[in-house]
Amino acid sequence: MIKMGIVGAGLWAQQHAKLFQEIPDVECVAICDVNEAKAKEFAAQFQIPKIYTSHKELLEKSGCDALSIVTPDFLHTEIVVDAANAGMDMLIEKPLATEKEDVYRIVEAVRKSKVRVMVDMHNRFSPPFNNAKSILDSGCFGKAINAYFRLNDVRSVATDMLKWASKSSILWFLGSHSLDTLNWLLNSRPKEVFARSSRGVLDAAGVDAVDVYQASLLYENGVIAQMENGWITPNGNPCVNDIKFNVVCECGKLDIDASNNTLLKVTSDTRMDTGDCIVANQVFGSMKGFAYESIRSFLEKLKSGEDFYVSLEDSANVVLALLNIMESAVTGKIITCDYI
Ligand SMILES: NC(=O)c1ccc[n+]([C@@H]2O[C@H](COP(=O)([O-])OP(=O)(O)OC[C@H]3O[C@@H](n4cnc5c(N)ncnc54)[C@H](O)[C@@H]3O)[C@@H](O)[C@H]2O)c1
């Protein structure tokens, strides 16, 4: 039996808790949130016996085997470092951290304590991207030459869903997924980045955040890539995400449109939505989407002792490169990336 604890009783933690409920040899025994009312409500919803308002108390008293860290983007570090020092294995929501010093603190604490950590880079578990990886790695199309990845959210994610969007960035919220996916698919990482950003739409809506980043990436293996991450897709978009991916190789290409798929269209009198058939969907009540597969994989590898499909180093280096992209957007200069 794996005894799980969750830190952060917000929206996304529900996905973790739903899966923990479904797996027979996993039990969620503790929930922690600085907001006691939210912690209690979450505990009642998922029948979690132990409730805490401090992660330190949870670490001391809960008897958990591992933790899901599901606090806002910029509030992972203290919890992760304390949990590592307490010998706790962890599934950490993306991004690993949002400051360079925090990345180094986390990596040092994890390496010293030898705990096992996976960052929830669940796009690697998305069926079209996972299939693309197999095709690219087979070498049947030769080397990759250039790639394009647009991963945008509708505006309401920044204006309504996330109460802390002004303290984060679309690069943290979605850029972490798109850069991780590009690096993983291309088996490389950016050597140099150049980026432009635009703002104004979210400012006008009262959210102090960049609207959109466009980044040009030169990979260490020579691939050139373009990455777009925006938070201002109109709310009428039929899917919360706008996802377009393309990679051109020496003798073939792959294209993914994961948001405009027509598997299921749900149309009311006022709008049409693409029904979720791959992200956090259920089949006869079982959690089947790739958001769950990533969490499931963490639990399986935790049990088997095998390596996670996402390494700490990959996730740490994604944060460092995203900081370089932000720096380039501010300075207008090409930035050479440096990694752990
Ligand atoms: N894998 C994905 O695609 C995906 C999707 C959505 C969100 N996320 C990530 O999950 C994380 C949480 O996002 P969310 O939308 O659930 O946010 P949320 O605001 O709904 O929930 C965060 C919760 O953390 C609590 N919290 C803050 N500081 C805390 C602390 N020190 N100790 C305990 N609790 C604390 C808050 O009170 C809040 O209840 C973010 O990092 C986000 O990027 C990942």
Short mmCIF file of N, CA, C and O in Angstrom, two decimals, residues 9-11 31 33 35-43:
data_model
loop_
_atom_site.label_atom_id
_atom_site.label_comp_id
_atom_site.label_asym_id
_atom_site.label_seq_id
_atom_site.Cartn_x
_atom_site.Cartn_y
_atom_site.Cartn_z
N ALA A 9 -4.87 22.03 -1.83
CA ALA A 9 -6.20 21.42 -2.05
C ALA A 9 -6.99 22.24 -3.07
O ALA A 9 -8.14 22.59 -2.85
N GLY A 10 -6.33 22.53 -4.20
CA GLY A 10 -7.00 23.37 -5.21
C GLY A 10 -7.60 22.54 -6.33
O GLY A 10 -7.94 21.37 -6.16
N LEU A 11 -7.67 23.19 -7.50
CA LEU A 11 -8.36 22.58 -8.65
C LEU A 11 -7.66 21.33 -9.15
O LEU A 11 -8.27 20.27 -9.30
N ILE A 31 -4.17 15.51 3.55
CA ILE A 31 -4.30 16.69 2.69
C ILE A 31 -3.81 17.89 3.48
O ILE A 31 -4.08 18.00 4.68
N ASP A 33 -3.50 22.20 3.21
CA ASP A 33 -3.67 23.49 2.52
C ASP A 33 -3.58 24.59 3.58
O ASP A 33 -4.09 24.41 4.69
N ASN A 35 -5.17 27.13 3.54
CA ASN A 35 -6.56 27.51 3.75
C ASN A 35 -7.30 26.31 4.37
O ASN A 35 -7.62 25.33 3.68
N GLU A 36 -7.56 26.39 5.68
CA GLU A 36 -8.10 25.23 6.39
C GLU A 36 -9.46 24.80 5.84
O GLU A 36 -9.75 23.60 5.72
N ALA A 37 -10.28 25.78 5.48
CA ALA A 37 -11.61 25.45 4.96
C ALA A 37 -11.50 24.62 3.68
O ALA A 37 -12.23 23.63 3.49
N LYS A 38 -10.54 25.02 2.81
CA LYS A 38 -10.35 24.26 1.56
C LYS A 38 -9.85 22.85 1.87
O LYS A 38 -10.27 21.87 1.25
N ALA A 39 -8.93 22.75 2.83
CA ALA A 39 -8.40 21.43 3.20
C ALA A 39 -9.52 20.54 3.71
O ALA A 39 -9.61 19.36 3.33
N LYS A 40 -10.39 21.10 4.55
CA LYS A 40 -11.48 20.29 5.12
C LYS A 40 -12.47 19.86 4.04
O LYS A 40 -12.92 18.72 4.01
N GLU A 41 -12.79 20.80 3.15
CA GLU A 41 -13.75 20.48 2.08
C GLU A 41 -13.18 19.37 1.17
O GLU A 41 -13.87 18.42 0.80
N PHE A 42 -11.89 19.50 0.86
CA PHE A 42 -11.22 18.51 0.01
C PHE A 42 -11.21 17.14 0.71
O PHE A 42 -11.49 16.10 0.10
N ALA A 43 -10.89 17.16 2.00
CA ALA A 43 -10.84 15.91 2.78
C ALA A 43 -12.21 15.23 2.77
O ALA A 43 -12.31 14.00 2.61
#
